Coordinates of C-alpha atoms and ligand atoms in Angstrom, one line a residue:
X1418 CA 73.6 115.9 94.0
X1419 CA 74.1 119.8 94.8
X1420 CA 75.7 121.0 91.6
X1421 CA 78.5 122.2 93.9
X1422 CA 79.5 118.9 95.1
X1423 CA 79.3 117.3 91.1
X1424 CA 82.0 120.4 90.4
X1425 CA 84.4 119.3 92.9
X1426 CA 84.6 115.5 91.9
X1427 CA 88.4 115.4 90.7
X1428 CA 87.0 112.4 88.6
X1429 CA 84.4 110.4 87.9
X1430 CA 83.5 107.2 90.5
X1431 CA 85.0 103.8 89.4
X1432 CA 82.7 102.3 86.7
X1433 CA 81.9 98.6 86.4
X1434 CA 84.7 96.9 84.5
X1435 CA 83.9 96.5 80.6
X1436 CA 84.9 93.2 79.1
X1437 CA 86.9 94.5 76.6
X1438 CA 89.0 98.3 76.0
X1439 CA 91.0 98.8 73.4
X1440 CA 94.2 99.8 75.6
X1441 CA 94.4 98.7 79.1
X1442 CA 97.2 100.0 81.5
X1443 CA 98.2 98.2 84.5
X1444 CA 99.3 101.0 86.9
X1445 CA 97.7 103.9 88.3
X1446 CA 100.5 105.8 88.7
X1447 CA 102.2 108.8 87.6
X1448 CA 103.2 106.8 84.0
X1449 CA 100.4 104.7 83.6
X1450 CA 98.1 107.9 84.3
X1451 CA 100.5 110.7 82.1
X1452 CA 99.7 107.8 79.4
X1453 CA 96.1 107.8 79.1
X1454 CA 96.2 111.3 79.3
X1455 CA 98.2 111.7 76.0
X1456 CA 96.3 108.6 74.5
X1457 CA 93.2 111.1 74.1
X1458 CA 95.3 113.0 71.9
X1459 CA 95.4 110.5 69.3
X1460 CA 91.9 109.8 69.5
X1461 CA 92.1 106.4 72.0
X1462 CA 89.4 106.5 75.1
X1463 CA 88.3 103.5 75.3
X1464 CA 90.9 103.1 78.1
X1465 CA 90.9 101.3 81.5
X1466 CA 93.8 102.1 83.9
X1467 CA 94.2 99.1 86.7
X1468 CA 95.2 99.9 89.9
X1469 CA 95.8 97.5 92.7
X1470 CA 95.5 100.0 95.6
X1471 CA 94.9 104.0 95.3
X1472 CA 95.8 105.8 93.0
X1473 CA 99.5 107.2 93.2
X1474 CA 100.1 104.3 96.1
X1475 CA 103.4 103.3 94.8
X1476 CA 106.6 105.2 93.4
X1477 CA 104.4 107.9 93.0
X1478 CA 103.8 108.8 96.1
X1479 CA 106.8 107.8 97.2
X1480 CA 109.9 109.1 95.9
X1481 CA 111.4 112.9 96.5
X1482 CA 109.7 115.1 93.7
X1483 CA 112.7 116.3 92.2
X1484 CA 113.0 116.8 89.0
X1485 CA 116.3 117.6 86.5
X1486 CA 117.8 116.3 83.4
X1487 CA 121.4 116.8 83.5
X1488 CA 121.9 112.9 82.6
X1489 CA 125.5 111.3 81.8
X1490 CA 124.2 110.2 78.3
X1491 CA 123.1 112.2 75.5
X1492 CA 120.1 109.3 75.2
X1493 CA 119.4 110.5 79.1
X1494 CA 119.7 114.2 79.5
X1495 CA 118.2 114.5 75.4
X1496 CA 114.8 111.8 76.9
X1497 CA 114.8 113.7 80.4
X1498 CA 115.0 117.2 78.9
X1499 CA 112.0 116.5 76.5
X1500 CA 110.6 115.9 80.2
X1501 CA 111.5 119.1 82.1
X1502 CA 109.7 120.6 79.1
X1503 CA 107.0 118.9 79.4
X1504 CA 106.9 119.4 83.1
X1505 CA 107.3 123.2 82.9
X1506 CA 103.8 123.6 80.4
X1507 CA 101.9 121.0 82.4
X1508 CA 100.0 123.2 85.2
X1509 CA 98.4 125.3 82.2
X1510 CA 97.6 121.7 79.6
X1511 CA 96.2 119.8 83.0
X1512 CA 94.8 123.2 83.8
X1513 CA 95.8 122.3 87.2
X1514 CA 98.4 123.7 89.5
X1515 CA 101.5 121.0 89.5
X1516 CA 103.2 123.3 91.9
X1517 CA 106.5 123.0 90.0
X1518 CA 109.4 125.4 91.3
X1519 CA 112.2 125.5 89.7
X1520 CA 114.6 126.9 91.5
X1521 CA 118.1 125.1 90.0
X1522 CA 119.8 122.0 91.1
X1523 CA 123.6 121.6 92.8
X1524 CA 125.6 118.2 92.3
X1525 CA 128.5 118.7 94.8
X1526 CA 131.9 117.8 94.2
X1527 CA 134.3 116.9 97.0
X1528 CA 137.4 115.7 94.9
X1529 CA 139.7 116.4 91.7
X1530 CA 138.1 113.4 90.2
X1531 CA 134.1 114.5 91.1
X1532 CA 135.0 117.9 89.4
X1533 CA 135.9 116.2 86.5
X1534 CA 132.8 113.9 86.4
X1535 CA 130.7 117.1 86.5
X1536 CA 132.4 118.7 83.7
X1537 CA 132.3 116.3 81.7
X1538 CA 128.7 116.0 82.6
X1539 CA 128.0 119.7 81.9
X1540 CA 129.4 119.5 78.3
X1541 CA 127.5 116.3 77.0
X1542 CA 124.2 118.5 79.0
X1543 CA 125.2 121.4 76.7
X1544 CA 125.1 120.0 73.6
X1545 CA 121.9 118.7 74.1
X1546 CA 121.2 122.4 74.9
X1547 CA 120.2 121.9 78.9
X1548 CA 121.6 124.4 81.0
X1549 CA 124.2 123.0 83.0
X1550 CA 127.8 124.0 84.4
X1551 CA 130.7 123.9 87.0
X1552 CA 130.9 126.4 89.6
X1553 CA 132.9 127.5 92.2
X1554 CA 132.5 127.6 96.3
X1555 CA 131.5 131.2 95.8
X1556 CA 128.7 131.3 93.3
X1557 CA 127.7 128.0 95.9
X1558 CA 127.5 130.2 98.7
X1559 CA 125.2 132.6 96.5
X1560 CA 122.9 129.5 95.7
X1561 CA 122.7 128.5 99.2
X1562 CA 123.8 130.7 101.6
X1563 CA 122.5 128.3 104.4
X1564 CA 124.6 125.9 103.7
X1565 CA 128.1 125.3 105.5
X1566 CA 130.4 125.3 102.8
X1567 CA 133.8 125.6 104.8
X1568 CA 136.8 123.7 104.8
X1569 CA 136.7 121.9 107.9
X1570 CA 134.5 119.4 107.3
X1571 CA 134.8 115.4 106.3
X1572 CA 133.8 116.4 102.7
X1573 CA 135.1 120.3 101.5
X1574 CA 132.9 121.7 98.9
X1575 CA 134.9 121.9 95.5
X1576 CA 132.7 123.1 93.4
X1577 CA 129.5 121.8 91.5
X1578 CA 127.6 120.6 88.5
X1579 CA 124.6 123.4 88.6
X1580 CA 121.6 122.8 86.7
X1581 CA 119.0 125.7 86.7
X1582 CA 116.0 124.1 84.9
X1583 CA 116.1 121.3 88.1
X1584 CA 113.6 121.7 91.0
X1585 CA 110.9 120.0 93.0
X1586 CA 107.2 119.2 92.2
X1587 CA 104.5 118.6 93.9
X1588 CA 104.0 114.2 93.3
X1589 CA 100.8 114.1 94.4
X1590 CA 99.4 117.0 92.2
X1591 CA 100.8 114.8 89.2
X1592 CA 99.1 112.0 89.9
X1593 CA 95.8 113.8 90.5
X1594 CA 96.4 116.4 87.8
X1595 CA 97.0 113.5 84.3
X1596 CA 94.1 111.5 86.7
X1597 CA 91.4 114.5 86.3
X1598 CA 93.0 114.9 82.9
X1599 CA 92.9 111.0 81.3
X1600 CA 89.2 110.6 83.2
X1601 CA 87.9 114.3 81.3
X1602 CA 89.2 112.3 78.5
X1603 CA 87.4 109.1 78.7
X1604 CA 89.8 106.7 80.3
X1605 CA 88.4 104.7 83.4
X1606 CA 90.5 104.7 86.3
X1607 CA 89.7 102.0 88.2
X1608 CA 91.9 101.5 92.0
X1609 CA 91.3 98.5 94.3
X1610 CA 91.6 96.2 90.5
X1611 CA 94.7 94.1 91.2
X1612 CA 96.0 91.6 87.8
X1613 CA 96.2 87.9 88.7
X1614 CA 97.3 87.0 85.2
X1615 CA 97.6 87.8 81.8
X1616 CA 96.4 85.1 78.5
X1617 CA 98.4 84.9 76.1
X1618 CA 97.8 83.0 72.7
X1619 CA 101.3 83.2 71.1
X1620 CA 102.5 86.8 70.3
X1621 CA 99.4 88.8 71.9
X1622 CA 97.7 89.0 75.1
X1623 CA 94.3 88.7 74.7
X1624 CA 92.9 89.4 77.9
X1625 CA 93.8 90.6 81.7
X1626 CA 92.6 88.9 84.6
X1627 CA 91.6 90.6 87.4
X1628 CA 90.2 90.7 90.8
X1629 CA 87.0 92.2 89.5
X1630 CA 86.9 89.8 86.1
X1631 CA 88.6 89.0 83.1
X1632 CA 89.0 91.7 80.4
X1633 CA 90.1 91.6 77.1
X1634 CA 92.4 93.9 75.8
X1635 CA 93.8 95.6 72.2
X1636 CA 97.1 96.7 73.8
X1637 CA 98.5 96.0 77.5
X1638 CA 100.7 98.6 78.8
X1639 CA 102.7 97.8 82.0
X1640 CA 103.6 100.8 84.2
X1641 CA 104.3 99.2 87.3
X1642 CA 107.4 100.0 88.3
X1643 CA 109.1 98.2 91.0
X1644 CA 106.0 95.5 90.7
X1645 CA 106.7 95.6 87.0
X1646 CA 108.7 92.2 86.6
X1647 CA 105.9 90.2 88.3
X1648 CA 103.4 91.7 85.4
X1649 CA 106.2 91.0 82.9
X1650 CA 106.7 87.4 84.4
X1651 CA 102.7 86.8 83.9
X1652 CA 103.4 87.4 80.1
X1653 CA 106.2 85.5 80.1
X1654 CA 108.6 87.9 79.0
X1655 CA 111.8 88.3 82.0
X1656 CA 112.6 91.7 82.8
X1657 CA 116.8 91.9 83.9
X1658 CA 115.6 93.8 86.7
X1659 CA 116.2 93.8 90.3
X1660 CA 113.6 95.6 92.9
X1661 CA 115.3 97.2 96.1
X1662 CA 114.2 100.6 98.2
X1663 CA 115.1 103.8 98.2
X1664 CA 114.1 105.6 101.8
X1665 CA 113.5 109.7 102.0
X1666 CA 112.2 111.3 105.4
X1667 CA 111.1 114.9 106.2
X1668 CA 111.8 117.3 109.3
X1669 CA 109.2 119.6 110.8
X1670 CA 108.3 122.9 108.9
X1671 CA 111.1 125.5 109.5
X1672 CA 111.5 128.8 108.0
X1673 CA 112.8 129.0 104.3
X1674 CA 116.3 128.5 104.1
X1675 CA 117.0 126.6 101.2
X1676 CA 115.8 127.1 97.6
X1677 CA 117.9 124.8 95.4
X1678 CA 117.9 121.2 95.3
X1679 CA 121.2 120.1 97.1
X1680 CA 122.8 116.5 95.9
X1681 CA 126.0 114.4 97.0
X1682 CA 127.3 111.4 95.4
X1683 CA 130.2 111.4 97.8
X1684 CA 128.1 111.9 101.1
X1685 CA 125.1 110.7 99.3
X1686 CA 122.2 113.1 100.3
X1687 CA 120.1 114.8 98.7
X1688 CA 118.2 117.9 100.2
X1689 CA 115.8 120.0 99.4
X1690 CA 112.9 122.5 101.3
X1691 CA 109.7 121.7 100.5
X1692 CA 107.0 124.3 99.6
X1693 CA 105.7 123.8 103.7
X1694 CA 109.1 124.5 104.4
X1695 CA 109.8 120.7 105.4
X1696 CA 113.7 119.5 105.2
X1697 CA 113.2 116.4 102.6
X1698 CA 116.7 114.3 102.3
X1699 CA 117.0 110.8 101.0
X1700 CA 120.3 108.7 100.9
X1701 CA 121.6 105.5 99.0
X1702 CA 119.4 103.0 97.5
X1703 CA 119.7 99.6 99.9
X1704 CA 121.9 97.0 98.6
X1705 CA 119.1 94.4 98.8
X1706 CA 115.8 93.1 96.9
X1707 CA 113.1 93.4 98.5
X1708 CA 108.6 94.7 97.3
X1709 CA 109.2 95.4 101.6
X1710 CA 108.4 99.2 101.7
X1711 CA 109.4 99.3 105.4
X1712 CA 112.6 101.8 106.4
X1713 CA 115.6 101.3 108.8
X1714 CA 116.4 103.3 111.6
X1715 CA 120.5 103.0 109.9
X1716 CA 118.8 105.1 107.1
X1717 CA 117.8 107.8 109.4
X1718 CA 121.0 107.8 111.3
X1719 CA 123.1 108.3 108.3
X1720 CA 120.9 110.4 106.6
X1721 CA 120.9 112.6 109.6
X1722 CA 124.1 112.6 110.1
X1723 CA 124.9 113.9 106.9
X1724 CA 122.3 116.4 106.4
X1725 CA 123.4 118.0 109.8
X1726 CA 127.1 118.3 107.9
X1727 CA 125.5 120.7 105.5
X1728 CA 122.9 122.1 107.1
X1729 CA 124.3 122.1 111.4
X1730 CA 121.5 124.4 112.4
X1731 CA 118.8 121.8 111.5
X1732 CA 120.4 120.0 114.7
X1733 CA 116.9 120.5 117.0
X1734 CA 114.8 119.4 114.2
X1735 CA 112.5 116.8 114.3
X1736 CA 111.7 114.2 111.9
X1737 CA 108.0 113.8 110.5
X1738 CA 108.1 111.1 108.6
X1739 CA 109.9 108.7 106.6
X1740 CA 109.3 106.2 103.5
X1741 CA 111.3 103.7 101.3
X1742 CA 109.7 103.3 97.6
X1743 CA 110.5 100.6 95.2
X1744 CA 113.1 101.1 93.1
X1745 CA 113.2 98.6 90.1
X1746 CA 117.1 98.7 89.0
X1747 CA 117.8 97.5 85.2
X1748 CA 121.6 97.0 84.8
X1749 CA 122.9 100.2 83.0
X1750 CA 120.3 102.3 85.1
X1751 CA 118.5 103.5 82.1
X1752 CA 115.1 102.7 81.8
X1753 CA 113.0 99.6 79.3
X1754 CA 110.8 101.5 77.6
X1755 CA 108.6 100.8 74.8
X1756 CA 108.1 97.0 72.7
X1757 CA 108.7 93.9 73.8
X1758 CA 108.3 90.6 71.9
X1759 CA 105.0 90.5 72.5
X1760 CA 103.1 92.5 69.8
X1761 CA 100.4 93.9 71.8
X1762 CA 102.6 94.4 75.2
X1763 CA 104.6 97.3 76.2
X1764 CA 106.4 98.1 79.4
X1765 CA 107.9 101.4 81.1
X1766 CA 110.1 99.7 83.7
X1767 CA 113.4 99.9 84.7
X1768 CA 113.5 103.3 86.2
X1769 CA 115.7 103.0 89.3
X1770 CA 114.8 106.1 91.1
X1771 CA 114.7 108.2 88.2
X1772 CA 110.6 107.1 87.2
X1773 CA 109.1 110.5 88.5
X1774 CA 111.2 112.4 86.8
X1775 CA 110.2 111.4 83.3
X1776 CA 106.2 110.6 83.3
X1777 CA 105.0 113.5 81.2
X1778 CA 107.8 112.3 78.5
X1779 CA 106.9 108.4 79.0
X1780 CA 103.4 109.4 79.0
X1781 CA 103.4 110.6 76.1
X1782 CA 105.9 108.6 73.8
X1783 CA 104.0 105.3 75.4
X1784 CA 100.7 107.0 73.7
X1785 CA 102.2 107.4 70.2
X1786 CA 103.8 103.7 70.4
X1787 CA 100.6 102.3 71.0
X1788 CA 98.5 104.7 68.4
X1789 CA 100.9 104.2 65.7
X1790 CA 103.1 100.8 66.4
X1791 CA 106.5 103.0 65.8
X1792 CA 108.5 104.0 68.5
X1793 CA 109.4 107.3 68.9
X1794 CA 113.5 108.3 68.2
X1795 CA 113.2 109.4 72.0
X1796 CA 113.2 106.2 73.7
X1797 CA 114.8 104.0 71.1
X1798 CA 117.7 103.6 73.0
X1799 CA 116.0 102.3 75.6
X1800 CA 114.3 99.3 73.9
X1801 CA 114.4 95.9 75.8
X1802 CA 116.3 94.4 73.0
X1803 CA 119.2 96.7 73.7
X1804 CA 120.3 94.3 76.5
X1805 CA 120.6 91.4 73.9
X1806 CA 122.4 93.4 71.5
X1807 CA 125.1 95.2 73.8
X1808 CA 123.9 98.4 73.4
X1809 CA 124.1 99.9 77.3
X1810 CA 123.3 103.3 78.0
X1811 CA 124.9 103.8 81.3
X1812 CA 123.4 106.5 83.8
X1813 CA 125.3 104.6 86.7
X1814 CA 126.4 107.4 89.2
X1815 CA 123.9 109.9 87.4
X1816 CA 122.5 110.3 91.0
X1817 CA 123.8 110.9 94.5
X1818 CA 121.8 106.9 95.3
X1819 CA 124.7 104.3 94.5
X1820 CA 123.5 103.6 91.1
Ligands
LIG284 O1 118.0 111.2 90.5 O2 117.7 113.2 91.3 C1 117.7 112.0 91.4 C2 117.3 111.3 92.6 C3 117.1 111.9 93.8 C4 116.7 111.0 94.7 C5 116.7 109.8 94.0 N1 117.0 110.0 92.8

């Protein structure tokens, strides 16, 4: 091969399937990828990453690229601020351009009571030191002077929680930035590899089945995401998770308007421009259960109709294209993270639609867990065991999706 060509590879081809690694990740997405890559850092390469489909084929690819960590709970914003930070440094460690802009975040508020939310969201953000505050209609109008912010509408802007450190990414640079990065590191990445079970001989898992063959395994790490209570189910430990969708859609390119991420609980849109200059909004999560990634034409039709509240001269727009990504719900909306009662068998499930937003962190507390056996102070809180011991950590109305 033309030395050229070898240069370009983004990584090397799938390998034949070893019979035995000493970490094996189901889940070749953003976490299950961010993981290997930090694995090399404590020495573990003899890694194998199973993916069902492509690479980046599930929430992934398929959520809205924003990023932020102006949580409700100091366990939240403290875990997604380690995140940010890790997101902010991660074009120059992946040395590869992650196309992060981060051009601040706006919660709106449309009532007394959604002022008060925020500020009491700002102060438990500012003692975790993330930049986060109230502000007024006017500094709004500074922020986003495209928007229609007057008093006339179903929902009058109040005021809002703004959070400059919050932005977009570009997803699919993630996924193909830890992907070059776990692969320069020795981990195999191996797509079209879907698990069919997992043996397990009393508190370990000894080996993954797969389409391709049986492997055995030191540690299994499940990042699957909305798939992740069928892995969990194979190991026979249940997951109190429930699996719905969360749809987004983009316009056509237009010219740039809009350079903050725009979020409403009330009307519940979120709206940002992309980097084409695409319109990208989203709306609730759907009420049911379903591993269906199919959208509705009543998403488009609210969506619409509430993004053309805020934004009226995106009236002769068209839509591009829509999606709906899993979204697998735990019930205090925080994510299970780290140990379960298997020994050798760690999950990072549980996300809601909040997954993207923290792979560089989960990525790399997952690594240390499964180099050293201790989990990290970060994601204590979110141990499994915390829902048999009443210890909730509730993000619920954290976002602008009805969770
Ligand atoms: O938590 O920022 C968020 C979010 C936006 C869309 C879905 N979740």
């Amino acid at each position: 091969m033309l030395d050229i060509f070898r240069k370009r590879r983004m990584w090397r081809r799938r390998p034949e399937l070893k019979d035995s690694y000493d970490v094996v990740i189901i889940g070749g997405g953003s976490h299950g990828l961010a993981t290997a890559y930090y694995l090399r850092q404590h020495g573990i390469t003899n890694v194998a990453i199973l993916e069902r489909n492509y690479i980046g084929s599930g929430a992934a690819g398929r959520n809205t690229t924003i990023l932020r960590s102006n949580y409700k709970t100091p366990e939240g914003a403290r875990f997604y601020d380690a995140s940010v930070k890790l997101y902010e440094g991660l074009s120059q460690d992946l040395d590869f351009n992650v196309m992060f802009s981060q051009h601040g975040h706006l919660t709106l508020a449309h009532s007394d009571r959604a002022l008060f939310v925020m500020a009491n969201r700002a102060e438990v953000n500012r003692l975790a030191g993330i930049d986060s505050r109230v502000i007024g209609p006017a500094e709004i109008k500074e922020l986003a002077p495209a928007m229609y912010v007057g008093e006339d509408t179903t929902y009058p802007i109040l005021g809002a929680l703004y959070h400059p450190p919050g932005g977009i990414i570009r997803h699919d640079a993630v996924v193909w930035g830890f992907a070059r990065g776990a692969d320069a590191g020795g981990a195999e990445i191996h797509p079209g590899t879907e698990v069919l079970g997992l043996e397990r001989t009393g508190d370990r898992i000894t080996a993954v089945r797969t389409n391709r063959g049986t492997v055995r395994a030191g540690t299994v790490l499940n990042c699957t995401a909305g798939w992740s209570t069928l892995i969990c189910d194979m190991a026979g430990v249940p997951l109190p998770i429930t699996t719905h969708i969360l749809q987004a859609c983009v316009t056509e390119c237009v010219k740039p308007l809009l350079d903050v991420v725009i979020v409403s609980s009330q009307m519940h849109v979120y709206v940002s421009q992309t980097d084409r200059g695409e319109f990208l909004m989203g709306s609730e999560i759907e009420p049911w259960t379903t591993y269906r990634m199919q959208g509705t034409l009543n998403f488009l039709q609210d969506v619409t109709r509430h993004v053309l509240e805020l934004f009226p001269q995106l009236e002769r727009a068209r839509l591009m294209r829509s999606w709906a990504g899993l979204c697998d719900l735990s019930p205090d909306y925080s994510p299970i993270l780290g140990k379960t009662e298997i020994e050798n068998f760690h999950v990072s499930a549980g996300w809601g639609t909040y997954g993207f937003k923290a792979a560089p962190i989960v990525g790399k507390t997952l690594a240390e867990l499964t180099a050293t056996g201790r989990t990290p102070d970060l994601i204590a809180p979110f141990e499994l065991e915390r829902f048999y011991e009443d210890r909730l950590v509730s993000e619920l109305a954290a976002a602008a999706v009805s969770h």
